[in-house]
Amino acid sequence: GKSIIIDAVGAVLGGRISGDMVRTGSRGARVEAIFGLEQPDMLSAVVEALEGYDLLDEAETALILTREINPAGRSTARINGRAVPVSLQAALGELLVDIHGQSEHLSLFKVSGHVDLLDRYGGTLDRRREVADLVRQLRALQAEEERLHASRRDAAQRLDLLRYQVEEIEAAQLRPDEEADLEAERVVLANADNLASLAATTQEFLSEGGRSDVSALDLLNRAVQSLGDLIHIDPSQAPLLENVQTALYNVEEAAHDLARYAAAIDSNPARLAALEERATLLHSLKRKYGDTLADVIAFGERATAEQEELLHAEDRLEELAAEAERLRATLGHEAAALSAVRRTAADELSRRVEEQLADLNMQKARFAVALDWRPSEHGVPVPELSERYAFDETGLDHVEFLISPNPGEDLKPLARIASGGEASRLMLALKTILSAADHTPTLIFDEVDTGVGGRSGQVVGEKLRDLGHTHQVLCITHLPQVAALGDGHLRIEKQIAAGRTRTVVTLLQGSERVEEIAAMLGGVPVSETTLHAASELLARASEQPTASR
């Protein structure tokens, strides 16, 4: 039954899930976890992780994570009741809980992770980030160098194309809004005769009368005279006369404007042909270089810049080479300084791990951290050394843990010779040592004592209890020596009722806990001997609130 609990914790922390986790016949499953955020550092870290989501502020002291799963495997993640991306829930879970499963010690067999453990212990992660930043800068320069080298190979052909494109676009002397003005002028020229006729006809109606003998101006003049007579009798209508006089003036002005407009219209076939030719050119340029004239102009600017870059590629390559070499020298210096700090930390870590292993019944085991530099002609120079050395974002060091479990044997790579039990104890030793640097508040150990015999169980339990002074520690164990040292004891078991299986978790206290420890010692049914041994284990645990180391 404990596996489903571990799976549930993993799910609420944003881990991968499937529809198989939902009980047969159920519409879905729901997992919820509540975290107290009383520690200021943890609250600050969580608030920072949730920045921009408006889910938590520094006045709150509780965080609720929820995961809802349907039988099809689709899920919804929630933080404080609001749906969020699963990736956000997972990022938050990494801050809150660290789960170490039965095979967690296998991570020790991944040599690439050894440098991370060493840097956590040595407190060199900030210096490593500075080195990583230099590496990224150098790689960016190298990428630009490679691009210029590649472009130089076909530079002549590319230059010819760029030169043609730039000259064609520059010769056109484009304006972004040119098409609208061009089209307006083209429409006028294409309809010049019709426009002149319409203007003349309108002007004739206004001032000459057209087919009739009376024009609009004549009629308005008569209206003004008539209104003048009217206001002699009724002066209150003077505003009406002003309105009609204004209309008369406006019509006179319109008639003059129309006369000027008609005289200015010029049927110019040559200009119209030029405009049509210009429109064809603009269409051709847009078909080649962009949807709009602004796009064409921007293309020309980029082509000009690339042309200049190719023309000055040799100069730029020399600049890049010199800059890259300066950066390599800086990187070599910083990476060597990082390595020196690591070597001091490696010696101290080796000594402390051996002390912890001695407590875990591996008194004769030797442990060491090997740091090797690998020569490479493409590497970075190191002060006072003639060779160049390979590097990556972690620096110069190839870090690997070595162990000699038995006297008389040379130190060899941990990944090749450590047994499961030895790796479990080594993982516990490292966790104990690294606990001060581990800011994750909750640690879950899922049978991390696998492969550890009863003889070492007491020490394993003491070390787990020591971790409990700085972390919340949950430990799934079958060792009674470990279980007896816990502040609390939960029994996980499966029960079958009405043909369905349930996982039941019971908090054991008093005689229940004694009986459970006795069952772990000697099986069921328990005997007086195992009950007495269980009582002694619990009594000894209560008398020793802290371990010796």
GROMACS .gro file of C-alpha atoms in nm, residues 55-494:
model
  440
   55LEU     CA    1  -0.177   3.292  -0.603
   56LEU     CA    2   0.000   3.377  -0.279
   57ASP     CA    3   0.131   3.675  -0.090
   58GLU     CA    4   0.370   3.704   0.201
   59ALA     CA    5   0.083   3.738   0.449
   60GLU     CA    6  -0.025   3.376   0.388
   61THR     CA    7   0.131   3.081   0.565
   62ALA     CA    8  -0.033   2.785   0.387
   63LEU     CA    9  -0.007   2.645   0.038
   64ILE     CA   10  -0.252   2.390  -0.101
   65LEU     CA   11  -0.154   2.178  -0.402
   66THR     CA   12  -0.423   1.972  -0.575
   67ARG     CA   13  -0.413   1.726  -0.867
   68GLU     CA   14  -0.729   1.588  -1.025
   69ILE     CA   15  -0.705   1.289  -1.262
   70ASN     CA   16  -0.970   1.131  -1.484
   71PRO     CA   17  -0.967   0.768  -1.608
   72ALA     CA   18  -0.840   0.881  -1.950
   73GLY     CA   19  -0.523   1.011  -1.786
   74ARG     CA   20  -0.596   1.382  -1.827
   75SER     CA   21  -0.534   1.589  -1.519
   76THR     CA   22  -0.584   1.936  -1.373
   77ALA     CA   23  -0.330   2.097  -1.141
   78ARG     CA   24  -0.441   2.355  -0.888
   79ILE     CA   25  -0.258   2.583  -0.646
   80ASN     CA   26  -0.471   2.735  -0.372
   81GLY     CA   27  -0.781   2.635  -0.568
   82ARG     CA   28  -0.683   2.790  -0.903
   83ALA     CA   29  -0.595   2.588  -1.212
   84VAL     CA   30  -0.231   2.625  -1.316
   85PRO     CA   31   0.007   2.457  -1.564
   86VAL     CA   32   0.142   2.125  -1.436
   87SER     CA   33   0.492   2.260  -1.504
   88LEU     CA   34   0.436   2.533  -1.243
   89GLN     CA   35   0.317   2.277  -0.989
   90ALA     CA   36   0.624   2.063  -1.065
   91ALA     CA   37   0.860   2.359  -1.023
   92LEU     CA   38   0.698   2.437  -0.689
   93GLY     CA   39   0.718   2.070  -0.586
   94GLU     CA   40   1.097   2.076  -0.631
   95LEU     CA   41   1.115   2.352  -0.371
   96LEU     CA   42   0.899   2.165  -0.121
   97VAL     CA   43   0.974   1.791  -0.129
   98ASP     CA   44   1.264   1.568  -0.227
   99ILE     CA   45   1.169   1.200  -0.278
  100HIS     CA   46   1.440   0.933  -0.257
  101GLY     CA   47   1.306   0.602  -0.380
  102GLN     CA   48   1.429   0.247  -0.336
  103SER     CA   49   1.660   0.284  -0.634
  104GLU     CA   50   1.752   0.646  -0.567
  105HIS     CA   51   2.107   0.535  -0.495
  106LEU     CA   52   2.127   0.456  -0.868
  107SER     CA   53   2.170   0.829  -0.924
  108LEU     CA   54   2.513   0.784  -0.767
  109PHE     CA   55   2.600   0.564  -1.063
  110LYS     CA   56   2.549   0.860  -1.300
  111VAL     CA   57   2.894   1.015  -1.312
  112SER     CA   58   2.753   1.336  -1.465
  113GLY     CA   59   2.575   1.408  -1.136
  114HIS     CA   60   2.886   1.379  -0.916
  115VAL     CA   61   2.996   1.736  -0.991
  116ASP     CA   62   2.655   1.863  -0.873
  117LEU     CA   63   2.693   1.687  -0.537
  118LEU     CA   64   3.047   1.820  -0.495
  119ASP     CA   65   2.944   2.178  -0.580
  120ARG     CA   66   2.652   2.162  -0.338
  121TYR     CA   67   2.887   2.050  -0.064
  122GLY     CA   68   3.162   2.299  -0.147
  123GLY     CA   69   2.924   2.593  -0.192
  124THR     CA   70   3.068   2.657  -0.538
  125LEU     CA   71   2.743   2.675  -0.735
  126ASP     CA   72   2.761   3.055  -0.770
  127ARG     CA   73   3.118   3.040  -0.905
  128ARG     CA   74   3.011   2.760  -1.136
  129ARG     CA   75   2.728   2.976  -1.272
  130GLU     CA   76   2.982   3.251  -1.349
  131VAL     CA   77   3.195   2.998  -1.538
  132ALA     CA   78   2.886   2.871  -1.723
  133ASP     CA   79   2.807   3.229  -1.829
  134LEU     CA   80   3.159   3.266  -1.975
  135VAL     CA   81   3.115   2.936  -2.159
  136ARG     CA   82   2.789   3.056  -2.312
  137GLN     CA   83   2.954   3.381  -2.423
  138LEU     CA   84   3.241   3.188  -2.582
  139ARG     CA   85   3.004   2.952  -2.761
  140ALA     CA   86   2.808   3.248  -2.898
  141LEU     CA   87   3.132   3.392  -3.041
  142GLN     CA   88   3.226   3.055  -3.187
  143ALA     CA   89   2.883   3.024  -3.349
  144GLU     CA   90   2.930   3.364  -3.512
  145GLU     CA   91   3.277   3.262  -3.630
  146GLU     CA   92   3.138   2.943  -3.785
  147ARG     CA   93   2.861   3.137  -3.956
  148LEU     CA   94   3.107   3.385  -4.105
  149HIS     CA   95   3.338   3.104  -4.220
  150ALA     CA   96   3.045   2.928  -4.385
  151SER     CA   97   2.923   3.247  -4.553
  152ARG     CA   98   3.275   3.326  -4.672
  153ARG     CA   99   3.288   3.003  -4.872
  154ASP     CA  100   3.016   3.121  -5.107
  155ALA     CA  101   3.081   3.490  -5.046
  156ALA     CA  102   3.148   3.582  -5.412
  157GLN     CA  103   2.822   3.433  -5.536
  158ARG     CA  104   2.631   3.575  -5.243
  159LEU     CA  105   2.784   3.920  -5.290
  160ASP     CA  106   2.675   3.926  -5.655
  161LEU     CA  107   2.318   3.847  -5.555
  162LEU     CA  108   2.318   4.099  -5.270
  163ARG     CA  109   2.468   4.369  -5.490
  164TYR     CA  110   2.195   4.316  -5.752
  165GLN     CA  111   1.918   4.319  -5.488
  166VAL     CA  112   2.046   4.631  -5.315
  167GLU     CA  113   2.096   4.820  -5.643
  168GLU     CA  114   1.748   4.723  -5.768
  169ILE     CA  115   1.579   4.839  -5.447
  170GLU     CA  116   1.787   5.157  -5.411
  171ALA     CA  117   1.731   5.253  -5.774
  172ALA     CA  118   1.356   5.242  -5.718
  173GLN     CA  119   1.382   5.515  -5.448
  174LEU     CA  120   1.082   5.377  -5.263
  175ARG     CA  121   0.855   5.549  -5.015
  176PRO     CA  122   0.640   5.335  -4.781
  177ASP     CA  123   0.318   5.529  -4.867
  178GLU     CA  124   0.396   5.575  -5.236
  179GLU     CA  125   0.137   5.331  -5.369
  180ALA     CA  126  -0.163   5.526  -5.237
  181ASP     CA  127  -0.044   5.855  -5.394
  182LEU     CA  128   0.043   5.677  -5.717
  183GLU     CA  129  -0.299   5.515  -5.745
  184ALA     CA  130  -0.480   5.845  -5.675
  185GLU     CA  131  -0.290   6.027  -5.950
  186ARG     CA  132  -0.332   5.736  -6.192
  187VAL     CA  133  -0.714   5.737  -6.144
  188VAL     CA  134  -0.731   6.110  -6.217
  189LEU     CA  135  -0.521   6.086  -6.534
  190ALA     CA  136  -0.711   5.781  -6.657
  191ASN     CA  137  -1.039   5.978  -6.625
  192ALA     CA  138  -0.909   6.323  -6.728
  193ASP     CA  139  -1.155   6.387  -7.011
  194ASN     CA  140  -1.455   6.274  -6.807
  195LEU     CA  141  -1.347   6.483  -6.506
  196ALA     CA  142  -1.298   6.796  -6.719
  197SER     CA  143  -1.641   6.749  -6.875
  198LEU     CA  144  -1.812   6.701  -6.539
  199ALA     CA  145  -1.638   7.006  -6.389
  200ALA     CA  146  -1.733   7.225  -6.687
  201THR     CA  147  -2.095   7.109  -6.679
  202THR     CA  148  -2.124   7.175  -6.307
  203GLN     CA  149  -1.965   7.518  -6.341
  204GLU     CA  150  -2.205   7.600  -6.623
  205PHE     CA  151  -2.508   7.510  -6.411
  206LEU     CA  152  -2.383   7.730  -6.130
  207SER     CA  153  -2.290   8.042  -6.325
  208GLU     CA  154  -2.431   8.021  -6.678
  209GLY     CA  155  -2.755   7.827  -6.651
  210GLY     CA  156  -2.677   7.538  -6.883
  211ARG     CA  157  -2.965   7.445  -7.108
  212SER     CA  158  -3.190   7.693  -6.924
  213ASP     CA  159  -3.155   8.066  -6.920
  214VAL     CA  160  -3.127   8.094  -6.543
  215SER     CA  161  -2.818   7.984  -6.344
  216ALA     CA  162  -2.796   7.895  -5.977
  217LEU     CA  163  -2.623   8.227  -5.913
  218ASP     CA  164  -2.904   8.417  -6.086
  219LEU     CA  165  -3.162   8.244  -5.874
  220LEU     CA  166  -2.969   8.312  -5.551
  221ASN     CA  167  -2.929   8.682  -5.645
  222ARG     CA  168  -3.302   8.709  -5.699
  223ALA     CA  169  -3.363   8.541  -5.365
  224VAL     CA  170  -3.132   8.793  -5.192
  225GLN     CA  171  -3.320   9.085  -5.351
  226SER     CA  172  -3.655   8.939  -5.251
  227LEU     CA  173  -3.542   8.877  -4.893
  228GLY     CA  174  -3.408   9.234  -4.881
  229ASP     CA  175  -3.756   9.363  -4.955
  230LEU     CA  176  -3.898   9.119  -4.694
  231ILE     CA  177  -3.685   9.241  -4.404
  232HIS     CA  178  -3.776   9.603  -4.478
  233ILE     CA  179  -4.119   9.497  -4.368
  234ASP     CA  180  -4.019   9.233  -4.107
  235PRO     CA  181  -3.665   9.299  -3.972
  236SER     CA  182  -3.685   8.983  -3.756
  237GLN     CA  183  -3.597   8.776  -4.065
  238ALA     CA  184  -3.254   8.938  -4.112
  239PRO     CA  185  -3.071   8.613  -4.015
  240LEU     CA  186  -3.247   8.439  -4.301
  241LEU     CA  187  -3.105   8.695  -4.545
  242GLU     CA  188  -2.754   8.637  -4.404
  243ASN     CA  189  -2.785   8.261  -4.462
  244VAL     CA  190  -2.890   8.305  -4.825
  245GLN     CA  191  -2.611   8.560  -4.886
  246THR     CA  192  -2.361   8.311  -4.741
  247ALA     CA  193  -2.494   8.042  -4.977
  248LEU     CA  194  -2.453   8.291  -5.267
  249TYR     CA  195  -2.091   8.356  -5.175
  250ASN     CA  196  -2.023   7.982  -5.141
  251VAL     CA  197  -2.173   7.904  -5.482
  252GLU     CA  198  -1.970   8.185  -5.641
  253GLU     CA  199  -1.652   8.041  -5.482
  254ALA     CA  200  -1.742   7.690  -5.598
  255ALA     CA  201  -1.801   7.811  -5.952
  256HIS     CA  202  -1.458   7.980  -5.959
  257ASP     CA  203  -1.290   7.666  -5.809
  258LEU     CA  204  -1.454   7.441  -6.068
  259ALA     CA  205  -1.334   7.671  -6.346
  260ARG     CA  206  -0.978   7.654  -6.216
  261TYR     CA  207  -1.002   7.274  -6.165
  262ALA     CA  208  -1.129   7.218  -6.520
  263ALA     CA  209  -0.854   7.436  -6.663
  264ALA     CA  210  -0.588   7.250  -6.465
  265ILE     CA  211  -0.691   6.902  -6.577
  266ASP     CA  212  -0.447   6.786  -6.840
  267SER     CA  213  -0.498   6.472  -7.042
  268ASN     CA  214  -0.136   6.351  -7.027
  269PRO     CA  215  -0.094   6.005  -7.183
  270ALA     CA  216   0.284   6.013  -7.126
  271ARG     CA  217   0.244   6.075  -6.753
  272LEU     CA  218  -0.023   5.803  -6.731
  273ALA     CA  219   0.209   5.558  -6.903
  274ALA     CA  220   0.486   5.649  -6.660
  275LEU     CA  221   0.256   5.586  -6.366
  276GLU     CA  222   0.150   5.248  -6.506
  277GLU     CA  223   0.515   5.155  -6.553
  278ARG     CA  224   0.592   5.261  -6.194
  279ALA     CA  225   0.303   5.051  -6.062
  280THR     CA  226   0.435   4.750  -6.253
  281LEU     CA  227   0.782   4.803  -6.101
  282LEU     CA  228   0.641   4.825  -5.748
  283HIS     CA  229   0.440   4.505  -5.800
  284SER     CA  230   0.752   4.326  -5.924
  285LEU     CA  231   0.955   4.439  -5.622
  286LYS     CA  232   0.683   4.325  -5.381
  287ARG     CA  233   0.662   3.988  -5.553
  288LYS     CA  234   1.037   3.940  -5.496
  289TYR     CA  235   1.103   4.100  -5.159
  290GLY     CA  236   0.788   4.147  -4.948
  291ASP     CA  237   0.415   4.195  -4.926
  292THR     CA  238   0.436   4.573  -4.880
  293LEU     CA  239   0.675   4.849  -4.983
  294ALA     CA  240   0.779   4.877  -4.616
  295ASP     CA  241   0.879   4.508  -4.633
  296VAL     CA  242   1.075   4.571  -4.953
  297ILE     CA  243   1.259   4.864  -4.793
  298ALA     CA  244   1.339   4.652  -4.484
  299PHE     CA  245   1.467   4.371  -4.708
  300GLY     CA  246   1.696   4.617  -4.880
  301GLU     CA  247   1.832   4.737  -4.545
  302ARG     CA  248   1.904   4.379  -4.436
  303ALA     CA  249   2.069   4.300  -4.768
  304THR     CA  250   2.285   4.612  -4.735
  305ALA     CA  251   2.391   4.509  -4.383
  306GLU     CA  252   2.475   4.156  -4.499
  307GLN     CA  253   2.667   4.295  -4.794
  308GLU     CA  254   2.872   4.512  -4.562
  309GLU     CA  255   2.928   4.217  -4.331
  310LEU     CA  256   3.057   3.999  -4.616
  311LEU     CA  257   3.279   4.278  -4.747
  312HIS     CA  258   3.430   4.312  -4.400
  313ALA     CA  259   3.412   3.944  -4.302
  314GLU     CA  260   3.788   3.906  -4.277
  315ASP     CA  261   3.817   4.201  -4.042
  316ARG     CA  262   3.528   4.070  -3.831
  317LEU     CA  263   3.679   3.722  -3.821
  318GLU     CA  264   4.004   3.862  -3.690
  319GLU     CA  265   3.814   4.060  -3.426
  320LEU     CA  266   3.614   3.753  -3.324
  321ALA     CA  267   3.924   3.536  -3.304
  322ALA     CA  268   4.100   3.786  -3.079
  323GLU     CA  269   3.789   3.832  -2.863
  324ALA     CA  270   3.737   3.456  -2.834
  325GLU     CA  271   4.098   3.403  -2.730
  326ARG     CA  272   4.068   3.670  -2.461
  327LEU     CA  273   3.750   3.502  -2.339
  328ARG     CA  274   3.922   3.161  -2.337
  329ALA     CA  275   4.200   3.304  -2.122
  330THR     CA  276   3.946   3.450  -1.877
  331LEU     CA  277   3.751   3.124  -1.876
  332GLY     CA  278   4.066   2.920  -1.816
  333HIS     CA  279   4.163   3.140  -1.522
  334GLU     CA  280   3.816   3.131  -1.362
  335ALA     CA  281   3.767   2.758  -1.423
  336ALA     CA  282   4.109   2.681  -1.272
  337ALA     CA  283   4.021   2.890  -0.966
  338LEU     CA  284   3.690   2.701  -0.935
  339SER     CA  285   3.878   2.373  -0.963
  340ALA     CA  286   4.115   2.472  -0.682
  341VAL     CA  287   3.821   2.537  -0.449
  342ARG     CA  288   3.663   2.210  -0.556
  343ARG     CA  289   3.978   2.012  -0.478
  344THR     CA  290   3.980   2.145  -0.122
  345ALA     CA  291   3.611   2.061  -0.088
  346ALA     CA  292   3.670   1.716  -0.242
  347ASP     CA  293   3.933   1.630   0.019
  348GLU     CA  294   3.704   1.740   0.301
  349LEU     CA  295   3.403   1.560   0.153
  350SER     CA  296   3.606   1.239   0.116
  351ARG     CA  297   3.712   1.251   0.480
  352ARG     CA  298   3.360   1.317   0.606
  353VAL     CA  299   3.205   1.045   0.386
  354GLU     CA  300   3.453   0.792   0.525
  355GLU     CA  301   3.354   0.894   0.878
  356GLN     CA  302   2.987   0.845   0.794
  357LEU     CA  303   3.056   0.509   0.626
  358ALA     CA  304   3.241   0.393   0.936
  359ASP     CA  305   2.924   0.462   1.134
  360LEU     CA  306   2.731   0.256   0.880
  361ASN     CA  307   2.945  -0.058   0.935
  362MET     CA  308   3.186   0.018   0.649
  363GLN     CA  309   3.482   0.103   0.871
  364LYS     CA  310   3.745  -0.012   0.622
  365ALA     CA  311   3.595   0.155   0.317
  366ARG     CA  312   3.786   0.433   0.147
  367PHE     CA  313   3.616   0.707  -0.053
  368ALA     CA  314   3.766   0.972  -0.278
  369VAL     CA  315   3.656   1.235  -0.527
  370ALA     CA  316   3.865   1.236  -0.844
  371LEU     CA  317   3.898   1.559  -1.042
  372ASP     CA  318   4.061   1.521  -1.381
  373TRP     CA  319   4.142   1.767  -1.657
  374ARG     CA  320   4.140   1.636  -2.012
  375PRO     CA  321   4.378   1.789  -2.268
  376SER     CA  322   4.215   1.919  -2.586
  377GLU     CA  323   4.348   2.131  -2.869
  378HIS     CA  324   4.012   2.306  -2.875
  379GLY     CA  325   4.015   2.372  -2.502
  380VAL     CA  326   4.110   2.673  -2.291
  381PRO     CA  327   4.454   2.775  -2.166
  382VAL     CA  328   4.530   2.757  -1.795
  383PRO     CA  329   4.777   2.994  -1.624
  384GLU     CA  330   5.129   2.854  -1.592
  385LEU     CA  331   5.047   2.542  -1.797
  386SER     CA  332   5.137   2.483  -2.159
  387GLU     CA  333   4.844   2.260  -2.257
  388ARG     CA  334   4.484   2.347  -2.327
  389TYR     CA  335   4.206   2.158  -2.152
  390ALA     CA  336   3.852   2.054  -2.241
  391PHE     CA  337   3.569   2.239  -2.069
  392ASP     CA  338   3.193   2.258  -2.042
  393GLU     CA  339   2.948   2.469  -1.844
  394THR     CA  340   3.062   2.303  -1.519
  395GLY     CA  341   3.425   2.404  -1.577
  396LEU     CA  342   3.740   2.201  -1.642
  397ASP     CA  343   3.681   1.920  -1.396
  398HIS     CA  344   3.566   1.571  -1.480
  399VAL     CA  345   3.440   1.469  -1.137
  400GLU     CA  346   3.392   1.106  -1.037
  401PHE     CA  347   3.339   0.932  -0.704
  402LEU     CA  348   3.579   0.648  -0.627
  403ILE     CA  349   3.543   0.383  -0.358
  404SER     CA  350   3.734   0.091  -0.215
  405PRO     CA  351   3.484  -0.109  -0.006
  406ASN     CA  352   3.739  -0.360   0.116
  407PRO     CA  353   4.096  -0.330   0.251
  408GLY     CA  354   4.372  -0.402   0.002
  409GLU     CA  355   4.169  -0.291  -0.301
  410ASP     CA  356   4.254   0.015  -0.506
  411LEU     CA  357   4.008   0.301  -0.536
  412LYS     CA  358   3.783   0.236  -0.836
  413PRO     CA  359   3.483   0.411  -0.992
  414LEU     CA  360   3.181   0.381  -0.766
  415ALA     CA  361   2.955   0.312  -1.062
  416ARG     CA  362   3.142  -0.010  -1.145
  417ILE     CA  363   3.202  -0.182  -0.813
  418ALA     CA  364   2.956  -0.068  -0.542
  419SER     CA  365   2.683  -0.312  -0.443
  420GLY     CA  366   2.324  -0.202  -0.386
  421GLY     CA  367   2.363  -0.203  -0.008
  422GLU     CA  368   2.688  -0.010  -0.023
  423ALA     CA  369   2.535   0.245  -0.259
  424SER     CA  370   2.236   0.287  -0.027
  425ARG     CA  371   2.460   0.357   0.269
  426LEU     CA  372   2.676   0.591   0.063
  427MET     CA  373   2.364   0.783  -0.048
  428LEU     CA  374   2.255   0.815   0.315
  429ALA     CA  375   2.603   0.933   0.415
  430LEU     CA  376   2.599   1.199   0.143
  431LYS     CA  377   2.249   1.312   0.235
  432THR     CA  378   2.357   1.347   0.596
  433ILE     CA  379   2.660   1.554   0.500
  434LEU     CA  380   2.472   1.765   0.245
  435SER     CA  381   2.170   1.828   0.467
  436ALA     CA  382   2.296   2.171   0.572
  437ALA     CA  383   2.313   2.278   0.207
  438ASP     CA  384   1.980   2.117   0.117
  439HIS     CA  385   1.703   2.377   0.153
  440THR     CA  386   1.418   2.143   0.056
  441PRO     CA  387   1.206   2.130   0.374
  442THR     CA  388   1.061   1.779   0.332
  443LEU     CA  389   1.263   1.465   0.254
  444ILE     CA  390   1.090   1.133   0.178
  445PHE     CA  391   1.301   0.815   0.192
  446ASP     CA  392   1.133   0.515   0.029
  447GLU     CA  393   1.324   0.214   0.168
  448VAL     CA  394   1.657   0.393   0.132
  449ASP     CA  395   1.786   0.136   0.381
  450THR     CA  396   1.743  -0.143   0.124
  451GLY     CA  397   2.045  -0.373   0.149
  452VAL     CA  398   2.132  -0.251   0.499
  453GLY     CA  399   2.128  -0.529   0.761
  454GLY     CA  400   1.986  -0.510   1.110
  455ARG     CA  401   2.335  -0.462   1.253
  456SER     CA  402   2.361  -0.120   1.087
  457GLY     CA  403   1.993  -0.036   1.121
  458GLN     CA  404   2.039   0.152   1.449
  459VAL     CA  405   2.298   0.386   1.295
  460VAL     CA  406   2.086   0.434   0.981
  461GLY     CA  407   1.793   0.534   1.200
  462GLU     CA  408   2.008   0.776   1.400
  463LYS     CA  409   2.126   0.947   1.084
  464LEU     CA  410   1.773   0.977   0.953
  465ARG     CA  411   1.669   1.123   1.287
  466ASP     CA  412   1.958   1.372   1.267
  467LEU     CA  413   1.821   1.484   0.930
  468GLY     CA  414   1.490   1.534   1.107
  469HIS     CA  415   1.641   1.816   1.314
  470THR     CA  416   1.669   2.035   1.001
  471HIS     CA  417   1.404   1.879   0.773
  472GLN     CA  418   1.069   1.709   0.787
  473VAL     CA  419   1.167   1.346   0.720
  474LEU     CA  420   0.925   1.072   0.615
  475CYS     CA  421   1.081   0.727   0.592
  476ILE     CA  422   0.925   0.406   0.462
  477THR     CA  423   1.118   0.121   0.621
  478HIS     CA  424   1.101  -0.245   0.711
  479LEU     CA  425   1.383  -0.215   0.969
  480PRO     CA  426   1.251  -0.207   1.327
  481GLN     CA  427   1.567  -0.025   1.442
  482VAL     CA  428   1.484   0.261   1.204
  483ALA     CA  429   1.113   0.264   1.283
  484ALA     CA  430   1.177   0.284   1.657
  485LEU     CA  431   1.374   0.608   1.616
  486GLY     CA  432   1.093   0.797   1.443
  487ASP     CA  433   0.906   1.072   1.626
  488GLY     CA  434   0.586   0.918   1.492
  489HIS     CA  435   0.498   0.575   1.353
  490LEU     CA  436   0.241   0.518   1.077
  491ARG     CA  437   0.139   0.170   0.966
  492ILE     CA  438   0.040   0.131   0.602
  493GLU     CA  439  -0.161  -0.177   0.512
  494LYS     CA  440  -0.413  -0.305   0.261
   0.00000   0.00000   0.00000
